[in-house]
mmCIF file of C-alpha atoms in Angstrom:
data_model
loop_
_atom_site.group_PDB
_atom_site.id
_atom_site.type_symbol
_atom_site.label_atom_id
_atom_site.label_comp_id
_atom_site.label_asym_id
_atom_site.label_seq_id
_atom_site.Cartn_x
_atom_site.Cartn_y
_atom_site.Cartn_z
ATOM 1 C CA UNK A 1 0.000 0.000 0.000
ATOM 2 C CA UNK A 2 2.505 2.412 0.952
ATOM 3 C CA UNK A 3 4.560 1.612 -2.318
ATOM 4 C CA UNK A 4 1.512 2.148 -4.289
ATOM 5 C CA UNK A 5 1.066 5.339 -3.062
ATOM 6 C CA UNK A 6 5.129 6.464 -3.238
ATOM 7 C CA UNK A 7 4.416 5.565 -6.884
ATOM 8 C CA UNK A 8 1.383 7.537 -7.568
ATOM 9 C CA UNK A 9 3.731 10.291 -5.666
ATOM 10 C CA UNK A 10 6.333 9.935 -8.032
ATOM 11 C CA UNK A 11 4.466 9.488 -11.337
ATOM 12 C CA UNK A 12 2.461 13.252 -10.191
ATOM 13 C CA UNK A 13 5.482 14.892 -9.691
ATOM 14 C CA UNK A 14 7.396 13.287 -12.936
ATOM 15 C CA UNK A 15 4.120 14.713 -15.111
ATOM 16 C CA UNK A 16 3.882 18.136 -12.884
ATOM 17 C CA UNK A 17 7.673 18.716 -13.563
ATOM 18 C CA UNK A 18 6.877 17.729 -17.497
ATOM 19 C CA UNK A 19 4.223 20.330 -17.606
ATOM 20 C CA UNK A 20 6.272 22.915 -15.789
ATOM 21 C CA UNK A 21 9.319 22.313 -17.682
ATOM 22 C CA UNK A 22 6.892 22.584 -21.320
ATOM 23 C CA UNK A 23 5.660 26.167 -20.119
ATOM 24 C CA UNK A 24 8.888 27.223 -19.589
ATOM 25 C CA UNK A 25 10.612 26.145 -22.552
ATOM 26 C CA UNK A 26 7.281 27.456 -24.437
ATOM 27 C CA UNK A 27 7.709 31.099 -23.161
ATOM 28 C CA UNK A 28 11.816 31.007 -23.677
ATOM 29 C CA UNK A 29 10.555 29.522 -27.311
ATOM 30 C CA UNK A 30 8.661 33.192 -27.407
ATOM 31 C CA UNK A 31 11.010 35.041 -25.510
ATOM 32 C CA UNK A 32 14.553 33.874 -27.399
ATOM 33 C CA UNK A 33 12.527 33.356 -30.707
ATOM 34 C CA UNK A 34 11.638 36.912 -30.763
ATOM 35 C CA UNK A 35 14.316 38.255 -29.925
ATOM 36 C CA UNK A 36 16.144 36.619 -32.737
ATOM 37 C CA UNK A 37 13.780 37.684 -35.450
ATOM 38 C CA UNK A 38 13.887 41.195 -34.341
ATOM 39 C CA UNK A 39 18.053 41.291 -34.092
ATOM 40 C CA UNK A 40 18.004 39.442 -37.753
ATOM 41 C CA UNK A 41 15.818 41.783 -38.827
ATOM 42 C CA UNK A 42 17.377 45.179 -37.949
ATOM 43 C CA UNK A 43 20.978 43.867 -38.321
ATOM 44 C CA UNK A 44 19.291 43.567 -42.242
ATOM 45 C CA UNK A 45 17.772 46.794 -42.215
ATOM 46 C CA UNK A 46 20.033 48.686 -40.388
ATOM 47 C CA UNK A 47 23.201 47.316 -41.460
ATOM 48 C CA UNK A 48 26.700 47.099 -39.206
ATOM 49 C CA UNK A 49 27.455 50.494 -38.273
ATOM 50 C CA UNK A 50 24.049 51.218 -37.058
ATOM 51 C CA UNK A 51 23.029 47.984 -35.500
ATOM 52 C CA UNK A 52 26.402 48.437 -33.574
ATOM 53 C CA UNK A 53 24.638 51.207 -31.760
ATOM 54 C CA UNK A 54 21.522 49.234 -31.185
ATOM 55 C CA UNK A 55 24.225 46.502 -29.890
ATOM 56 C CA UNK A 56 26.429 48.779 -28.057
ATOM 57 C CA UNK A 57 22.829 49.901 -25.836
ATOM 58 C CA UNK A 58 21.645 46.414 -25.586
ATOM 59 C CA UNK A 59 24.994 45.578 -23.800
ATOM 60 C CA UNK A 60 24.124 48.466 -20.973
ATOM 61 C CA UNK A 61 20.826 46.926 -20.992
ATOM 62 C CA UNK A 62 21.900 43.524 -20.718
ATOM 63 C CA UNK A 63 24.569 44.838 -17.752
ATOM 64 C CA UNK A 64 21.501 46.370 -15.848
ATOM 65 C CA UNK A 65 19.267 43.901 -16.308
ATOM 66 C CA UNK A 66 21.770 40.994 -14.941
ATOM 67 C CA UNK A 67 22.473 42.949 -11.551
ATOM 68 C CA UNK A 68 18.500 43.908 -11.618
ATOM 69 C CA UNK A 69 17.522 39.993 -12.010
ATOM 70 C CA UNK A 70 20.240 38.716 -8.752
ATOM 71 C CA UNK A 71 19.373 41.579 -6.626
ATOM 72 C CA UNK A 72 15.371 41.558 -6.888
ATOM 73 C CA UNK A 73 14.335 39.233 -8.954
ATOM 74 C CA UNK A 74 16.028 35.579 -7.693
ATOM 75 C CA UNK A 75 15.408 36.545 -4.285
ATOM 76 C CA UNK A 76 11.485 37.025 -5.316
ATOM 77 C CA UNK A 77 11.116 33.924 -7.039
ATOM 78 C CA UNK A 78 13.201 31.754 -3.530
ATOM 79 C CA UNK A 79 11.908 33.343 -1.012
ATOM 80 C CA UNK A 80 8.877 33.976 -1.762
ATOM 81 C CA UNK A 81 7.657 30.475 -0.781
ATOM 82 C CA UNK A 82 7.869 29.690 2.751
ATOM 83 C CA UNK A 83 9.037 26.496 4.402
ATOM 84 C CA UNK A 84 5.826 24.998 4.149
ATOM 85 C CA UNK A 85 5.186 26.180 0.106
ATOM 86 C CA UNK A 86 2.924 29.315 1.107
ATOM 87 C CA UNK A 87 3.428 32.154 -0.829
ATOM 88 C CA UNK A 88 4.539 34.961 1.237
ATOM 89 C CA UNK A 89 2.625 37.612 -0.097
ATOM 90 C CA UNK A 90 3.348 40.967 1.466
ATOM 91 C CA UNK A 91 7.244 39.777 0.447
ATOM 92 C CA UNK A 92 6.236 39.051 -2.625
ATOM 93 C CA UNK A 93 4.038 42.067 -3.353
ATOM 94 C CA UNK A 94 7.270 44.609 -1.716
ATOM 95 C CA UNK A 95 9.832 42.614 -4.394
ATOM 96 C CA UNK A 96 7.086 43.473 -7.620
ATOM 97 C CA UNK A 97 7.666 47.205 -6.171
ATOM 98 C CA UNK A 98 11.529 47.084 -5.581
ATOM 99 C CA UNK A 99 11.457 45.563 -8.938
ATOM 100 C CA UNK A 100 9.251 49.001 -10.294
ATOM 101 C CA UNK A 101 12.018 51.069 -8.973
ATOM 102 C CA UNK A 102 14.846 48.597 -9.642
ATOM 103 C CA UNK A 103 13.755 49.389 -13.223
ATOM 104 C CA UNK A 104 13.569 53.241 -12.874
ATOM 105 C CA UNK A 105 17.167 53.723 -11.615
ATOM 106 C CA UNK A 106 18.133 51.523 -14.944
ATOM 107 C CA UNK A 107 16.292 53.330 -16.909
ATOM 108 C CA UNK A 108 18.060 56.412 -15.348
ATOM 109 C CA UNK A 109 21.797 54.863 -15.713
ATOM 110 C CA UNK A 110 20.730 54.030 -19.381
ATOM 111 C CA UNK A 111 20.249 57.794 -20.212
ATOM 112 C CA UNK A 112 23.251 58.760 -18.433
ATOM 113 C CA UNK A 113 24.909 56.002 -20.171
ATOM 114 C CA UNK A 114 23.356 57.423 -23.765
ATOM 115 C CA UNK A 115 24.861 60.759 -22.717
ATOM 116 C CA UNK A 116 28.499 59.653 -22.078
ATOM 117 C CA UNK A 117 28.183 57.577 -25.490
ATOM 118 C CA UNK A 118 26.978 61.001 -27.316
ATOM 119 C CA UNK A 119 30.287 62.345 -25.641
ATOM 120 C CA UNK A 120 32.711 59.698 -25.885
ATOM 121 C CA UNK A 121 31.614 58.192 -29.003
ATOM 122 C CA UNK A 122 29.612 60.777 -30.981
ATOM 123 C CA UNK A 123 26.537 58.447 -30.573
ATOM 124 C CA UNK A 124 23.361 60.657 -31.266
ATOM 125 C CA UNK A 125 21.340 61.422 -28.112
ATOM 126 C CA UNK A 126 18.104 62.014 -29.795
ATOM 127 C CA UNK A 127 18.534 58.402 -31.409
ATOM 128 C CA UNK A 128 18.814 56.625 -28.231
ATOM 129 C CA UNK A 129 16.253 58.259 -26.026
ATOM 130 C CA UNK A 130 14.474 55.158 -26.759
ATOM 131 C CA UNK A 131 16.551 52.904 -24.839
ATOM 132 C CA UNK A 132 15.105 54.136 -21.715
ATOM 133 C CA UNK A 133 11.677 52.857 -21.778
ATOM 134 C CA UNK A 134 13.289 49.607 -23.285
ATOM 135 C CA UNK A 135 15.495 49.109 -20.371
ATOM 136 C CA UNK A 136 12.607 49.912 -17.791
ATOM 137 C CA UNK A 137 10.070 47.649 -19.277
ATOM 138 C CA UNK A 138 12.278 44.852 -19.950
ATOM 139 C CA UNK A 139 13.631 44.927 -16.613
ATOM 140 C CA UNK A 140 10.127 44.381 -15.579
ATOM 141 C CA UNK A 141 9.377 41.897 -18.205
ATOM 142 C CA UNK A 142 12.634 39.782 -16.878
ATOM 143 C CA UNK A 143 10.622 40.163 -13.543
ATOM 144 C CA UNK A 144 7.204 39.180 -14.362
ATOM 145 C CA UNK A 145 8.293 35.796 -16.262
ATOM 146 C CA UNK A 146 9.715 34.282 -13.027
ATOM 147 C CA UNK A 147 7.282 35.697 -11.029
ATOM 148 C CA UNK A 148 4.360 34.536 -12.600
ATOM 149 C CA UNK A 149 5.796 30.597 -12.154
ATOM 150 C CA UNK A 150 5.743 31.633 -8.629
ATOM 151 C CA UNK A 151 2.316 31.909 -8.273
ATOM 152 C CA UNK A 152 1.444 29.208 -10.667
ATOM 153 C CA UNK A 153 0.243 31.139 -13.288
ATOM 154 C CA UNK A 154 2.842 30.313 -16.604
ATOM 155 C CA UNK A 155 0.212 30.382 -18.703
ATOM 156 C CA UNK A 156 -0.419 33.907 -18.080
ATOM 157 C CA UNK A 157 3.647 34.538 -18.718
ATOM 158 C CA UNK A 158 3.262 32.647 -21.693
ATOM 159 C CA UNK A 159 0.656 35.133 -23.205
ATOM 160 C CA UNK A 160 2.756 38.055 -22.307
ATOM 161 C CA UNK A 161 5.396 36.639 -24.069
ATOM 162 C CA UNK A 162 3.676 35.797 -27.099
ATOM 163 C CA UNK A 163 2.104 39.083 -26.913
ATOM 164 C CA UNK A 164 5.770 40.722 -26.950
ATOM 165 C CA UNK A 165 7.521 38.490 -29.370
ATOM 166 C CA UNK A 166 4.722 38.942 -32.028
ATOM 167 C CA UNK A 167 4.251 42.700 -31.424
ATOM 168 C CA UNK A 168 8.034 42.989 -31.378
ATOM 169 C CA UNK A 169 8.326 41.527 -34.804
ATOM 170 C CA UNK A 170 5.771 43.447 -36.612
ATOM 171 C CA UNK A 171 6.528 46.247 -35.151
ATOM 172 C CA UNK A 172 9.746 45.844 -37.108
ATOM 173 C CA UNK A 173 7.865 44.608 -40.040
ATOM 174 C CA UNK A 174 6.302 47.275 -40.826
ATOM 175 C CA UNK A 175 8.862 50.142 -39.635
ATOM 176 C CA UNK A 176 10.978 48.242 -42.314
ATOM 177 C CA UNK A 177 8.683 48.193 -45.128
ATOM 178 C CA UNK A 178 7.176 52.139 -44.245
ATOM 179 C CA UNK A 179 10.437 53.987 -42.453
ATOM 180 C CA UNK A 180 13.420 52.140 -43.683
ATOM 181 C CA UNK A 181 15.995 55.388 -43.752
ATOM 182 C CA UNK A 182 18.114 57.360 -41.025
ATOM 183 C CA UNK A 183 15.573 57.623 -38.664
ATOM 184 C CA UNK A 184 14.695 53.289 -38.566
ATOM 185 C CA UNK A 185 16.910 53.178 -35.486
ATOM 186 C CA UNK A 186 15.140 56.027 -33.354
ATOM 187 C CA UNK A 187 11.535 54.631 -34.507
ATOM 188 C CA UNK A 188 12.319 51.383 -33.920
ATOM 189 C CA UNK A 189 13.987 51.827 -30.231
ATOM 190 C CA UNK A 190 10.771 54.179 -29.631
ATOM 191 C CA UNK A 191 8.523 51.867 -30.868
ATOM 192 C CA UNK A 192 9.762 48.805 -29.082
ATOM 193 C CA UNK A 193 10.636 50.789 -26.209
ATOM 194 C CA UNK A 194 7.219 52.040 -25.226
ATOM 195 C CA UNK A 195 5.820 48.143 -26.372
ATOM 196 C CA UNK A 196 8.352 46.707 -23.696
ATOM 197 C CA UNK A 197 7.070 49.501 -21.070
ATOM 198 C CA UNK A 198 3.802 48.938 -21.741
ATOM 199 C CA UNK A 199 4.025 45.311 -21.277
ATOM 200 C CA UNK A 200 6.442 45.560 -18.356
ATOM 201 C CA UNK A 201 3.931 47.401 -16.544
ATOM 202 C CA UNK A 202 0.870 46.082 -17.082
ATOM 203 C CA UNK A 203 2.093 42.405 -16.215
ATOM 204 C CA UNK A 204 3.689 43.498 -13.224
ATOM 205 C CA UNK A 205 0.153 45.190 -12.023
ATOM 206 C CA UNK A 206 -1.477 41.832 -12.927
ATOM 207 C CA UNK A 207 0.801 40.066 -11.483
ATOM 208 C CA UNK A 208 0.786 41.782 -7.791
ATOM 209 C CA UNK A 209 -2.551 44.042 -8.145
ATOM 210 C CA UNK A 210 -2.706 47.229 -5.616
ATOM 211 C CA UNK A 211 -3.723 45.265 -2.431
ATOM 212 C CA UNK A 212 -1.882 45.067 -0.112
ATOM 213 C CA UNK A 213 0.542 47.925 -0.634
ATOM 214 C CA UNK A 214 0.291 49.908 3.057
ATOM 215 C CA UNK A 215 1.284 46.890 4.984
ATOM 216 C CA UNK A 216 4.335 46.211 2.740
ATOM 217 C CA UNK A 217 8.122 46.883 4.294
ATOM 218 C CA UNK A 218 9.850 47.946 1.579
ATOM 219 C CA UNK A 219 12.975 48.354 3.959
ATOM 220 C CA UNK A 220 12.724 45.124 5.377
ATOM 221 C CA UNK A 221 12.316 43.739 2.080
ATOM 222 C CA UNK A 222 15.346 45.216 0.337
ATOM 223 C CA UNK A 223 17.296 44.249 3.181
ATOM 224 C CA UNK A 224 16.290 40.151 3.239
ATOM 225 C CA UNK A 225 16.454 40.460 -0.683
ATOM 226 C CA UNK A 226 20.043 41.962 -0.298
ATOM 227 C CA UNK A 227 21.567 39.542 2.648
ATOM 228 C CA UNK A 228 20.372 36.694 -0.262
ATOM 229 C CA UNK A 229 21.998 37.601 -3.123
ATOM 230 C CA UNK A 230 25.078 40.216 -2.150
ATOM 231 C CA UNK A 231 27.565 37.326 -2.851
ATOM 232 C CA UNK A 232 25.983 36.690 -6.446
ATOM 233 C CA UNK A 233 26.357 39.856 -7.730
ATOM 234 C CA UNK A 234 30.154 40.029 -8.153
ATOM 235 C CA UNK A 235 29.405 36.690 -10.447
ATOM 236 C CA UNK A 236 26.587 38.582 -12.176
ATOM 237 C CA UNK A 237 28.272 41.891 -12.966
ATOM 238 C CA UNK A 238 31.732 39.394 -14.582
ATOM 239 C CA UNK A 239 29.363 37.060 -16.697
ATOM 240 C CA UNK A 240 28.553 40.186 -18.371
ATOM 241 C CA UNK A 241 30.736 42.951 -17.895
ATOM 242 C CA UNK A 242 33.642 41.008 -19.017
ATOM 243 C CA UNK A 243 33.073 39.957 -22.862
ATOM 244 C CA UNK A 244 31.074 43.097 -23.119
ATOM 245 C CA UNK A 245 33.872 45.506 -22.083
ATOM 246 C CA UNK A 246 36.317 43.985 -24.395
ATOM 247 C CA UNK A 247 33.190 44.465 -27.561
ATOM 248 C CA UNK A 248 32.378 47.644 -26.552
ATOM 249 C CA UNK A 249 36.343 48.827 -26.590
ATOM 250 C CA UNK A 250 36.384 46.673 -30.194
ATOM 251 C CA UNK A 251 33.767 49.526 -31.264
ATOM 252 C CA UNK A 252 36.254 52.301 -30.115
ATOM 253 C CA UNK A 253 38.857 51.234 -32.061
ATOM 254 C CA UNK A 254 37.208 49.575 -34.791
ATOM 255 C CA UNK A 255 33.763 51.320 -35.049
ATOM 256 C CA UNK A 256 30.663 50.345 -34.426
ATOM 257 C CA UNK A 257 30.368 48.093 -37.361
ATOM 258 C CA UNK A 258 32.848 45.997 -35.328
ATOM 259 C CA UNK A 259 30.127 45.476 -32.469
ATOM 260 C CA UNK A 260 27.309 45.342 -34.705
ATOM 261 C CA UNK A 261 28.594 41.858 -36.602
ATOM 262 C CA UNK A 262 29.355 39.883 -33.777
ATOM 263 C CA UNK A 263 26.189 40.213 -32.147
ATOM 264 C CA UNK A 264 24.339 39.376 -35.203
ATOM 265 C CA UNK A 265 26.481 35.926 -35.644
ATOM 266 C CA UNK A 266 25.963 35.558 -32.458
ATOM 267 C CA UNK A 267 21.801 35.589 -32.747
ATOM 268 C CA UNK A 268 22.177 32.244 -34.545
ATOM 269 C CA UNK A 269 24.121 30.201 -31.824
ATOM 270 C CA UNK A 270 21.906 31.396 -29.433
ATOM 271 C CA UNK A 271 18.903 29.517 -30.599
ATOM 272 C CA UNK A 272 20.178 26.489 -29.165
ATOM 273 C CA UNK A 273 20.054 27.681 -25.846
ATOM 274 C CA UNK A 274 16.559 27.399 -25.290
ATOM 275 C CA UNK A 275 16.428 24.265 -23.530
ATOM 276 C CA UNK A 276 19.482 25.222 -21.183
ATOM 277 C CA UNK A 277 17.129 28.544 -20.428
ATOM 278 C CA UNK A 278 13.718 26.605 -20.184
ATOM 279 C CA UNK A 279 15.392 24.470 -16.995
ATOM 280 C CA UNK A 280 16.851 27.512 -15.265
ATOM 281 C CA UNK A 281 13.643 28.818 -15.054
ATOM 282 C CA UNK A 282 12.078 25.781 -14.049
ATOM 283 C CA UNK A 283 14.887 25.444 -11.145
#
C-alpha cells in the first residue's frame, strides 16, 4: 500500500515537472525566438554600423538587467515560498515594487549612459532616447516571467510573451517596409521601447494588483532580498561585464560596425540555448 502510493507520488510529480518544464521552454521559445527575429531583422535593415549602436545599448541593458535579475528578482522567485510552500505575499508584493524602482534607476543609468556615449563616441542622443523605456520595461518583463511561475500562473507569462515576441516583430515589419531610412533606429527603439514599457507594466500590475501595498516593508524587504543575493552579484556583474567591455572597446577602435557583426552571428548560436534557459527557469 505504501509503495503504491510512493508511486502515484512519483508518477504526479514526474508529469507536474513535465508540464512545468513545457511552459517554460514554451515562453523562452517566445522570448529567445523573438528576440532573434527582431536582431536578424534590424541587423538587415540597419546594417553594421548602425546595429552596432543598437548593440552597443543592448549591452548596458543587458549589464543592468543581470544585476537587476540577482538583486530583486532571484530573491522574489526563492523566497517567496515559505518552508511549508505558502506564498509569502506581502514579500512578494514589496519585491514586484523594488522591482518598479529597480527598473527606474536603470532606466536612469541608461540615459546617463546614452549621454556619455553622445560624448565619448559621438553616438546621437536624440537616437537613443528610446533605450530608456526599453530598459525599464524589460527589466520588468525579466521580472514578471519568473514571477508569474511563482504563483502558478505560466500560462499567463506565456501570453505576455507571445504578446511581446509577435508585437516585437511586426513592429519591425512594418517600420521596415514604411520607415526604412536614417531615422529606422530612433523609430524602432521608440517603438519597441514604449511596447516593452507597456508590457512591463501592465504584467507586473497583474501580477501583484494594488492590495496590499500599506502593509508592505519595503525596507525590510530590500534588506532580506540583499543579505540573499550580495555574494551573487560580483558573479553577475563578470558574466557580463567582461566579454562586453572587451566588444564595446572593439567599437572604439574599430567602429561600431565591429560590435554590430558579432552580435548578429551571435543571434544564430543562441537559438540552441533554449532548452538550457527553459530548466533555469524551471529550477
Amino acid at each position: 500500500m505504501v509503495r503504491r502510493l510512493l508511486q502515484r507520488r512519483a508518477l504526479g510529480e514526474f508529469f507536474r515537472s513535465r508540464k512545468m518544464f513545457a511552459g517554460a521552454l514554451l515562453g523562452q521559445i517566445f522570448s529567445s525566438g523573438g528576440n532573434f527575429a527582431v536582431n536578424i531583422l534590424l541587423a538587415g535593415a540597419l546594417g553594421p554600423e548602425r546595429f552596432g549602436y543598437w548593440a552597443l545599448g543592448w549591452l548596458l541593458v543587458a549589464l543592468l538587467t543581470a544585476v537587476h535579475n540577482v538583486l530583486v528578482q532571484v530573491p522574489g522567485q526563492v523566497l517567496a515560498r515559505t518552508a511549508d510552500g505558502q506564498l509569502d505575499e506581502p514579500f512578494f508584493r514589496a519585491t514586484a515594487q523594488l522591482a518598479v524602482l529597480s527598473a527606474a534607476l536603470g532606466a536612469g543609468l541608461v540615459l546617463a549612459g546614452i549621454v556619455i556615449a553622445s560624448l565619448v563616441a559621438r553616438f546621437p542622443v536624440v537616437e537613443g532616447l528610446g533605450f530608456v523605456p526599453l530598459a525599464f520595461g524589460w527589466m520588468l518583463i525579466e521580472y514578471n516571467r519568473r514571477g508569474f511561475l511563482v504563483v502558478g500562473r505560466q500560462a499567463v507569462a506565456n501570453i505576455f510573451e507571445a504578446v511581446r515576441a509577435v508585437g516585437s516583430v511586426l513592429a519591425c515589419v512594418v517600420l521596415i517596409l514604411w520607415f526604412n531610412g536614417p531615422a529606422l533606429l530612433s523609430l524602432s527603439l521608440w517603438v519597441l521601447g514604449l511596447l516593452m514599457f507597456g508590457i512591463g507594466l501592465s504584467g507586473t500590475y497583474l501580477l501583484v494588483g494594488r492590495q496590499g501595498a500599506a502593509r508592505i516593508d519595503l525596507r525590510a524587504a530590500m534588506r532580506r532580498c540583499w543579505l540573499y543575493s550580495r555574494w551573487m552579484l560580483p558573479t553577475a556583474v563578470s558574466s557580463r561585464f567582461g566579454p562586453d567591455l572587451s566588444l564595446s572597446f572593439a567599437g572604439l577602435l574599430l567602429g561600431p560596425a565591429a560590435i554590430g557583426g558579432f552580435p548578429a552571428m551571435l543571434q544564430i548560436a543562441r537559438v540552441f540555448n533554449l532548452l538550457f534557459l527553459a530548466l533555469v527557469v524551471v529550477r
